[in-house]
Amino acid sequence: MPIPTEPVGSLPRPAKLQAAYADYDAGKITKDQLEKEQDAACLDSIKRMEATGAPIVSDGEQRISSFATYPLTDTLSGTGLAEGLAADGQYFAIFTDGHHRQLPRLTRGPFRYETYAAEFVAKAMKMASKPLKQAVIAPSMLSLLYPLDGEVKGYSREQFLNDLCDECEKDIRMAFKAGAKRVSIDFTEGRLACRNDPNNPWTGRNMLGEFIKLNNRVIDRFSPAERKNIGVHTCPGGDCDATHSADVDYAELLPSMFKMNAGYFLMQLASEKDKEHVYKLIGQHSRSDANGVAQVCFIGVINPQNPRVESPQEVCDDLMLASKYIPKERLGSTDDCGFSPFSIDVKPKHGSPDVARDIAFQKIKARVDGTNIASEKLGLARAA
Ligand SMILES: [Zn+2]
């Protein structure tokens, strides 16, 4: 088997689609009109991703407000916000360039998703000729919807977490049922949980341990055969070409992260200062038997925040170095993060979201080609 390669999920939304989101928020166009633009952007995303030779593709998340809020709201401005939520929740993250992203706040129970990722899978299945992956949000991220202190009246934290786990499980099961071959859980808050930023109170509460436990409450509901295709994505954030926790040493996260019984991990690494240090940690802490499934380690070989396109040789070199520490049968390649996890993103370092899309496809092609070269070098069959 060749080295597997898989995207995280998102692509920049075309400028035209971002304008349509704004028009929808302003009440200038209907939901149907917005959906037409989403359809066009998804089709373009899938076709162009398939043209790179990638063995598995996504719809570029063109239909969602963000990787974290898709179950709860149609747009980032809060149009279509689900019942029982208010827009003024806590900061999920404060980024290095000073901008922040906020979560909604739970005002009453019971907690239910408004939209499941399966809806996007079903639409993408009609457009794709290659296997599809779908990203879903982690229960740990959505646990931040509940106020840090105090209680939602008539709805305890425990009741909320029970409902949340049920909804996350349902989200994953339905995505598979709709046709997704792989489902990865976005866990960007994992590394941020080690940051302790006084401006962002939840990061100073040592929540990593409870995040891991909560996510395992969902992951452990799946059989080893199912978990083979359930992944976890970690990164230091990626929005408007900025990060939120790149200064946290992976040594603080990885020993805990690999305790999650997922079958694979998509890990930011291309933009990491000392990659070899992290490859070593991955080799030490990833498990060949996580309750019946071997953890496959997909290392980031592409930096979606930097417009410079990596060469296939660079991709190959990263994989060859990583293979010194990570068994080659448990090695994969990925992009460091989605190319635009939030729908409204002008991709400032790229000049425009449309330019950033063109660059993203070149980068994905470099990932695919470089991974093929490494597969041959390591004596693994080349991808078809
Ligand atoms: Zn990410």
Short mmCIF file of C-alpha atoms and ligand atoms in Angstrom, two decimals:
data_model
loop_
_atom_site.label_atom_id
_atom_site.label_comp_id
_atom_site.label_asym_id
_atom_site.label_seq_id
_atom_site.Cartn_x
_atom_site.Cartn_y
_atom_site.Cartn_z
CA MET A 1 0.00 0.00 0.00
CA PRO A 2 1.35 3.46 -0.87
CA ILE A 3 1.64 6.17 1.77
CA PRO A 4 -1.93 7.48 2.24
CA THR A 5 -2.53 11.18 1.69
CA GLU A 6 -5.60 13.13 2.72
CA PRO A 7 -6.69 16.79 2.94
CA VAL A 8 -7.98 18.32 6.18
CA GLY A 9 -11.03 19.68 4.41
CA SER A 10 -11.55 23.36 3.67
CA LEU A 11 -10.61 25.59 0.74
CA PRO A 12 -10.97 29.37 0.46
CA ARG A 13 -14.47 30.29 -0.65
CA PRO A 14 -14.34 32.14 -4.00
CA ALA A 15 -14.75 35.93 -3.69
CA LYS A 16 -18.11 35.56 -5.43
CA LEU A 17 -19.34 33.11 -2.79
CA GLN A 18 -18.09 35.28 0.07
CA ALA A 19 -20.03 38.19 -1.46
CA ALA A 20 -23.10 35.95 -1.66
CA TYR A 21 -22.78 35.14 2.07
CA ALA A 22 -22.71 38.90 2.78
CA ASP A 23 -25.75 39.46 0.55
CA TYR A 24 -27.59 36.66 2.30
CA ASP A 25 -26.80 38.20 5.71
CA ALA A 26 -28.06 41.56 4.40
CA GLY A 27 -31.29 39.97 3.19
CA LYS A 28 -30.51 40.84 -0.44
CA ILE A 29 -30.63 37.24 -1.70
CA THR A 30 -32.58 34.14 -0.68
CA LYS A 31 -31.19 30.92 0.77
CA ASP A 32 -31.81 29.25 -2.62
CA GLN A 33 -29.67 31.85 -4.34
CA LEU A 34 -26.91 31.36 -1.78
CA GLU A 35 -27.13 27.60 -2.32
CA LYS A 36 -26.62 28.02 -6.07
CA GLU A 37 -23.32 29.77 -5.38
CA GLN A 38 -22.39 27.06 -2.86
CA ASP A 39 -23.19 24.34 -5.41
CA ALA A 40 -20.96 25.99 -8.01
CA ALA A 41 -18.09 26.41 -5.52
CA CYS A 42 -18.39 22.79 -4.30
CA LEU A 43 -18.38 21.41 -7.83
CA ASP A 44 -15.33 23.51 -8.75
CA SER A 45 -13.57 22.44 -5.53
CA ILE A 46 -14.22 18.73 -6.06
CA LYS A 47 -13.30 18.69 -9.75
CA ARG A 48 -10.10 20.65 -9.25
CA MET A 49 -9.08 18.57 -6.24
CA GLU A 50 -9.71 15.38 -8.23
CA ALA A 51 -7.56 16.77 -11.07
CA THR A 52 -4.54 16.91 -8.72
CA GLY A 53 -4.51 13.11 -8.63
CA ALA A 54 -5.52 13.06 -4.95
CA PRO A 55 -6.91 9.66 -3.92
CA ILE A 56 -9.48 11.24 -1.59
CA VAL A 57 -11.10 14.65 -1.84
CA SER A 58 -13.50 17.00 -0.04
CA ASP A 59 -16.04 19.60 -1.11
CA GLY A 60 -13.78 22.31 0.30
CA GLU A 61 -16.38 23.03 3.01
CA GLN A 62 -17.91 25.65 0.71
CA ARG A 63 -21.36 25.25 2.29
CA ILE A 64 -20.43 25.89 5.89
CA SER A 65 -19.98 28.96 8.07
CA SER A 66 -16.94 27.38 9.72
CA PHE A 67 -15.49 24.03 10.76
CA ALA A 68 -16.77 24.66 14.30
CA THR A 69 -20.14 26.32 13.76
CA TYR A 70 -21.66 24.40 10.82
CA PRO A 71 -24.07 22.47 13.10
CA LEU A 72 -25.34 25.70 14.64
CA THR A 73 -25.51 28.56 12.15
CA ASP A 74 -25.74 29.20 8.40
CA THR A 75 -23.32 32.12 8.36
CA LEU A 76 -20.58 33.53 10.56
CA SER A 77 -22.71 36.61 11.21
CA GLY A 78 -25.28 34.39 12.86
CA THR A 79 -27.98 34.15 10.19
CA GLY A 80 -29.81 30.90 10.88
CA LEU A 81 -28.47 30.52 14.43
CA ALA A 82 -30.05 27.46 16.09
CA GLU A 83 -32.57 27.83 18.89
CA GLY A 84 -31.26 27.89 22.44
CA LEU A 85 -28.12 29.80 21.45
CA ALA A 86 -27.08 33.44 21.64
CA ALA A 87 -24.35 34.94 19.47
CA ASP A 88 -22.28 36.33 22.35
CA GLY A 89 -20.35 33.27 23.57
CA GLN A 90 -16.73 33.08 24.59
CA TYR A 91 -13.75 33.52 22.31
CA PHE A 92 -12.78 30.25 20.80
CA ALA A 93 -9.42 31.73 19.81
CA ILE A 94 -7.41 34.93 19.64
CA PHE A 95 -4.98 34.85 16.73
CA THR A 96 -1.43 36.23 16.40
CA ASP A 97 -2.58 39.14 14.22
CA GLY A 98 -4.97 40.25 16.98
CA HIS A 99 -8.26 39.12 15.41
CA HIS A 100 -10.48 36.66 17.23
CA ARG A 101 -13.27 34.19 16.57
CA GLN A 102 -16.19 33.78 18.93
CA LEU A 103 -18.51 30.86 19.67
CA PRO A 104 -22.24 31.11 20.36
CA ARG A 105 -23.46 30.73 23.98
CA LEU A 106 -25.92 28.09 25.12
CA THR A 107 -28.97 29.74 26.72
CA ARG A 108 -31.16 26.69 27.27
CA GLY A 109 -31.40 22.94 26.69
CA PRO A 110 -31.78 20.49 25.19
CA PHE A 111 -28.78 20.91 22.90
CA ARG A 112 -29.39 19.72 19.33
CA TYR A 113 -27.59 20.21 16.01
CA GLU A 114 -29.49 22.21 13.43
CA THR A 115 -27.39 20.74 10.60
CA TYR A 116 -25.41 17.50 10.34
CA ALA A 117 -22.34 17.16 8.10
CA ALA A 118 -24.11 14.32 6.24
CA GLU A 119 -26.12 16.97 4.42
CA PHE A 120 -22.91 18.22 2.74
CA VAL A 121 -21.69 14.68 2.05
CA ALA A 122 -24.94 13.76 0.28
CA LYS A 123 -24.64 16.77 -2.03
CA ALA A 124 -20.93 16.20 -2.67
CA MET A 125 -21.50 12.52 -3.50
CA LYS A 126 -23.42 13.59 -6.58
CA MET A 127 -20.47 15.65 -7.78
CA ALA A 128 -17.50 13.44 -6.96
CA SER A 129 -15.98 10.53 -8.84
CA LYS A 130 -13.37 9.81 -6.15
CA PRO A 131 -13.81 8.84 -2.48
CA LEU A 132 -14.85 11.69 -0.21
CA LYS A 133 -13.75 12.68 3.23
CA GLN A 134 -15.77 14.79 5.63
CA ALA A 135 -14.54 16.79 8.61
CA VAL A 136 -16.72 17.14 11.71
CA ILE A 137 -16.31 19.21 14.84
CA ALA A 138 -15.05 17.71 18.09
CA PRO A 139 -17.26 17.54 21.17
CA SER A 140 -14.42 19.26 23.04
CA MET A 141 -14.83 22.41 20.94
CA LEU A 142 -18.59 22.50 21.32
CA SER A 143 -18.31 21.91 25.06
CA LEU A 144 -17.19 25.57 25.12
CA LEU A 145 -20.75 26.59 24.22
CA TYR A 146 -21.66 25.98 27.85
CA PRO A 147 -20.72 28.90 30.12
CA LEU A 148 -17.32 28.33 31.78
CA ASP A 149 -18.75 29.18 35.19
CA GLY A 150 -22.29 28.83 36.40
CA GLU A 151 -25.11 26.76 35.03
CA VAL A 152 -27.68 27.12 32.27
CA LYS A 153 -31.02 27.23 34.05
CA GLY A 154 -32.70 23.82 34.10
CA TYR A 155 -29.93 22.20 32.06
CA SER A 156 -26.86 20.95 33.91
CA ARG A 157 -23.42 20.68 32.32
CA GLU A 158 -23.70 16.90 32.68
CA GLN A 159 -27.02 16.81 30.76
CA PHE A 160 -25.48 19.06 28.11
CA LEU A 161 -22.40 16.87 27.68
CA ASN A 162 -24.59 13.76 27.36
CA ASP A 163 -26.63 15.41 24.60
CA LEU A 164 -23.47 16.77 22.96
CA CYS A 165 -21.87 13.30 22.77
CA ASP A 166 -25.05 11.88 21.24
CA GLU A 167 -25.12 14.62 18.61
CA CYS A 168 -21.42 14.20 17.72
CA GLU A 169 -21.83 10.43 17.39
CA LYS A 170 -24.84 10.96 15.16
CA ASP A 171 -22.91 13.49 13.05
CA ILE A 172 -20.15 10.94 12.37
CA ARG A 173 -22.46 7.96 11.77
CA MET A 174 -24.66 9.93 9.39
CA ALA A 175 -21.63 11.22 7.43
CA PHE A 176 -20.48 7.62 6.83
CA LYS A 177 -23.99 6.57 5.93
CA ALA A 178 -24.24 9.41 3.40
CA GLY A 179 -21.15 8.03 1.67
CA ALA A 180 -18.06 9.55 3.29
CA LYS A 181 -15.16 7.11 3.23
CA ARG A 182 -13.28 8.91 6.00
CA VAL A 183 -14.40 11.26 8.76
CA SER A 184 -11.90 13.41 10.64
CA ILE A 185 -12.63 15.29 13.84
CA ASP A 186 -11.30 18.86 14.00
CA PHE A 187 -9.43 19.30 17.27
CA THR A 188 -7.65 22.64 16.88
CA GLU A 189 -8.56 23.55 20.47
CA GLY A 190 -6.26 20.77 21.74
CA ARG A 191 -3.04 22.69 21.30
CA LEU A 192 -4.71 25.96 22.32
CA ALA A 193 -5.74 24.31 25.60
CA CYS A 194 -2.04 24.28 26.55
CA ARG A 195 -1.55 27.99 25.86
CA ASN A 196 -2.84 29.71 29.00
CA ASP A 197 -3.71 33.06 27.40
CA PRO A 198 -4.98 35.49 30.09
CA ASN A 199 -7.12 37.22 27.44
CA ASN A 200 -8.94 33.97 26.73
CA PRO A 201 -10.01 32.48 30.10
CA TRP A 202 -10.84 28.92 29.03
CA THR A 203 -7.24 28.32 27.85
CA GLY A 204 -5.94 28.77 31.41
CA ARG A 205 -7.99 25.99 32.96
CA ASN A 206 -5.99 22.90 32.07
CA MET A 207 -8.86 21.55 30.02
CA LEU A 208 -6.80 19.25 27.76
CA GLY A 209 -7.42 16.18 29.93
CA GLU A 210 -11.18 16.63 29.97
CA PHE A 211 -11.18 17.36 26.22
CA ILE A 212 -9.46 14.03 25.55
CA LYS A 213 -11.88 12.16 27.83
CA LEU A 214 -14.90 13.81 26.26
CA ASN A 215 -13.76 13.04 22.72
CA ASN A 216 -13.08 9.42 23.68
CA ARG A 217 -16.61 9.18 25.03
CA VAL A 218 -17.70 9.60 21.39
CA ILE A 219 -14.85 7.79 19.63
CA ASP A 220 -15.21 4.72 21.87
CA ARG A 221 -18.77 4.24 20.65
CA PHE A 222 -17.32 3.03 17.33
CA SER A 223 -15.86 -0.38 16.50
CA PRO A 224 -12.17 -0.81 15.59
CA ALA A 225 -13.21 -1.27 11.93
CA GLU A 226 -15.09 2.02 12.05
CA ARG A 227 -12.34 3.83 13.95
CA LYS A 228 -9.82 2.91 11.25
CA ASN A 229 -11.54 5.60 9.19
CA ILE A 230 -12.12 8.08 12.01
CA GLY A 231 -9.33 10.62 12.35
CA VAL A 232 -8.40 13.59 14.52
CA HIS A 233 -6.89 16.82 13.19
CA THR A 234 -4.58 18.99 15.27
CA CYS A 235 -3.07 22.35 14.37
CA PRO A 236 -2.15 25.73 15.87
CA GLY A 237 -5.11 27.32 14.08
CA GLY A 238 -5.31 28.76 10.60
CA ASP A 239 -7.45 31.78 9.84
CA CYS A 240 -6.72 34.86 7.74
CA ASP A 241 -3.20 33.42 7.36
CA ALA A 242 -2.61 33.61 11.15
CA THR A 243 -2.29 31.03 13.98
CA HIS A 244 -3.41 30.89 17.63
CA SER A 245 -1.10 28.45 19.39
CA ALA A 246 2.02 27.83 17.28
CA ASP A 247 4.16 28.75 20.31
CA VAL A 248 2.92 25.72 22.29
CA ASP A 249 5.42 22.83 22.16
CA TYR A 250 3.83 19.69 20.71
CA ALA A 251 5.42 17.85 23.64
CA GLU A 252 2.61 19.28 25.78
CA LEU A 253 -0.13 17.98 23.50
CA LEU A 254 0.94 14.77 21.77
CA PRO A 255 1.23 12.37 24.75
CA SER A 256 -2.41 13.16 25.62
CA MET A 257 -3.64 13.43 22.06
CA PHE A 258 -2.64 9.89 21.12
CA LYS A 259 -4.72 8.61 24.05
CA MET A 260 -7.73 9.23 21.85
CA ASN A 261 -8.64 5.91 20.27
CA ALA A 262 -8.86 7.30 16.73
CA GLY A 263 -7.43 5.39 13.77
CA TYR A 264 -5.55 8.29 12.29
CA PHE A 265 -4.25 11.78 13.02
CA LEU A 266 -3.83 14.74 10.64
CA MET A 267 -1.10 16.90 12.16
CA GLN A 268 0.23 20.34 11.25
CA LEU A 269 3.96 19.98 10.71
CA ALA A 270 5.12 21.75 7.54
CA SER A 271 5.15 25.11 9.32
CA GLU A 272 6.72 23.68 12.48
CA LYS A 273 10.18 25.09 13.38
CA ASP A 274 11.72 21.79 14.47
CA LYS A 275 9.98 19.03 12.55
CA GLU A 276 12.37 16.28 13.58
CA HIS A 277 11.61 16.93 17.27
CA VAL A 278 7.91 16.41 16.53
CA TYR A 279 8.44 13.33 14.32
CA LYS A 280 10.30 11.79 17.28
CA LEU A 281 7.44 12.61 19.65
CA ILE A 282 4.94 11.09 17.23
CA GLY A 283 7.06 7.94 16.99
CA GLN A 284 7.20 7.73 20.79
CA HIS A 285 3.58 8.45 21.63
CA SER A 286 1.43 7.16 18.74
CA ARG A 287 0.10 3.65 19.35
CA SER A 288 0.19 0.59 17.13
CA ASP A 289 -2.81 -0.68 19.09
CA ALA A 290 -5.37 1.87 20.23
CA ASN A 291 -8.05 -0.51 21.47
CA GLY A 292 -7.88 -2.58 18.32
CA VAL A 293 -6.78 -0.04 15.76
CA ALA A 294 -3.30 1.13 14.65
CA GLN A 295 -2.89 4.90 14.73
CA VAL A 296 -1.79 6.16 11.31
CA CYS A 297 0.13 9.44 11.55
CA PHE A 298 -0.45 11.90 8.70
CA ILE A 299 2.22 14.57 8.86
CA GLY A 300 1.57 18.04 7.46
CA VAL A 301 3.76 18.63 4.40
CA ILE A 302 1.94 21.71 3.03
CA ASN A 303 1.52 25.10 4.71
CA PRO A 304 -1.85 26.57 3.65
CA GLN A 305 -1.01 29.98 5.11
CA ASN A 306 2.06 30.59 2.99
CA PRO A 307 1.55 31.30 -0.73
CA ARG A 308 4.87 29.68 -1.66
CA VAL A 309 4.11 26.31 -3.26
CA GLU A 310 6.13 23.45 -1.79
CA SER A 311 7.93 21.22 -4.29
CA PRO A 312 7.19 17.48 -4.50
CA GLN A 313 10.82 16.94 -3.49
CA GLU A 314 10.32 18.90 -0.27
CA VAL A 315 7.22 16.83 0.49
CA CYS A 316 9.17 13.65 -0.15
CA ASP A 317 12.09 14.83 2.03
CA ASP A 318 9.72 15.49 4.96
CA LEU A 319 8.23 12.01 4.65
CA MET A 320 11.64 10.36 4.40
CA LEU A 321 12.83 12.11 7.56
CA ALA A 322 9.58 11.27 9.37
CA SER A 323 9.97 7.61 8.38
CA LYS A 324 13.10 7.44 10.53
CA TYR A 325 10.85 7.80 13.58
CA ILE A 326 7.36 6.71 12.49
CA PRO A 327 6.88 3.15 11.13
CA LYS A 328 6.26 3.48 7.39
CA GLU A 329 3.07 1.41 7.54
CA ARG A 330 1.67 4.01 9.95
CA LEU A 331 2.86 7.09 8.00
CA GLY A 332 0.69 9.41 5.88
CA SER A 333 0.76 12.96 4.50
CA THR A 334 -1.67 15.84 4.77
CA ASP A 335 -1.96 19.62 4.65
CA ASP A 336 -1.16 21.46 7.89
CA CYS A 337 -4.77 22.61 8.20
CA GLY A 338 -7.74 23.45 6.08
CA PHE A 339 -6.93 26.21 3.58
CA SER A 340 -9.75 28.38 5.01
CA PRO A 341 -11.55 26.96 8.05
CA PHE A 342 -13.81 30.03 8.24
CA SER A 343 -16.06 30.98 5.33
CA ILE A 344 -15.15 34.65 5.34
CA ASP A 345 -11.39 34.81 4.80
CA VAL A 346 -9.67 37.20 2.40
CA LYS A 347 -6.37 35.25 2.64
CA PRO A 348 -4.32 38.44 3.11
CA LYS A 349 -0.90 36.93 2.41
CA HIS A 350 -2.20 35.52 -0.86
CA GLY A 351 -3.75 38.71 -2.22
CA SER A 352 -7.26 37.32 -2.67
CA PRO A 353 -9.27 34.17 -1.96
CA ASP A 354 -9.40 33.36 -5.67
CA VAL A 355 -5.61 33.47 -5.98
CA ALA A 356 -5.41 31.41 -2.77
CA ARG A 357 -7.65 28.75 -4.35
CA ASP A 358 -5.38 28.47 -7.40
CA ILE A 359 -2.39 28.13 -5.10
CA ALA A 360 -4.18 25.57 -2.91
CA PHE A 361 -4.68 23.19 -5.83
CA GLN A 362 -1.00 23.52 -6.82
CA LYS A 363 -0.06 22.73 -3.23
CA ILE A 364 -2.35 19.70 -3.09
CA LYS A 365 -0.80 18.41 -6.31
CA ALA A 366 2.67 18.82 -4.79
CA ARG A 367 1.51 16.83 -1.75
CA VAL A 368 0.18 14.03 -3.93
CA ASP A 369 3.23 13.90 -6.23
CA GLY A 370 5.73 14.16 -3.37
CA THR A 371 3.94 11.42 -1.45
CA ASN A 372 4.14 9.15 -4.51
CA ILE A 373 7.88 9.71 -4.76
CA ALA A 374 8.33 8.89 -1.06
CA SER A 375 6.17 5.76 -1.43
CA GLU A 376 8.47 4.47 -4.16
CA LYS A 377 11.57 5.29 -2.18
CA LEU A 378 10.26 3.46 0.86
CA GLY A 379 9.41 0.42 -1.25
CA LEU A 380 5.67 0.90 -0.93
CA ALA A 381 3.54 0.68 -4.06
CA ARG A 382 2.92 3.97 -5.81
CA ALA A 383 -0.61 5.38 -5.81
CA ALA A 384 -2.38 4.61 -9.08
ZN ZN B 1 -6.52 23.12 11.44
#
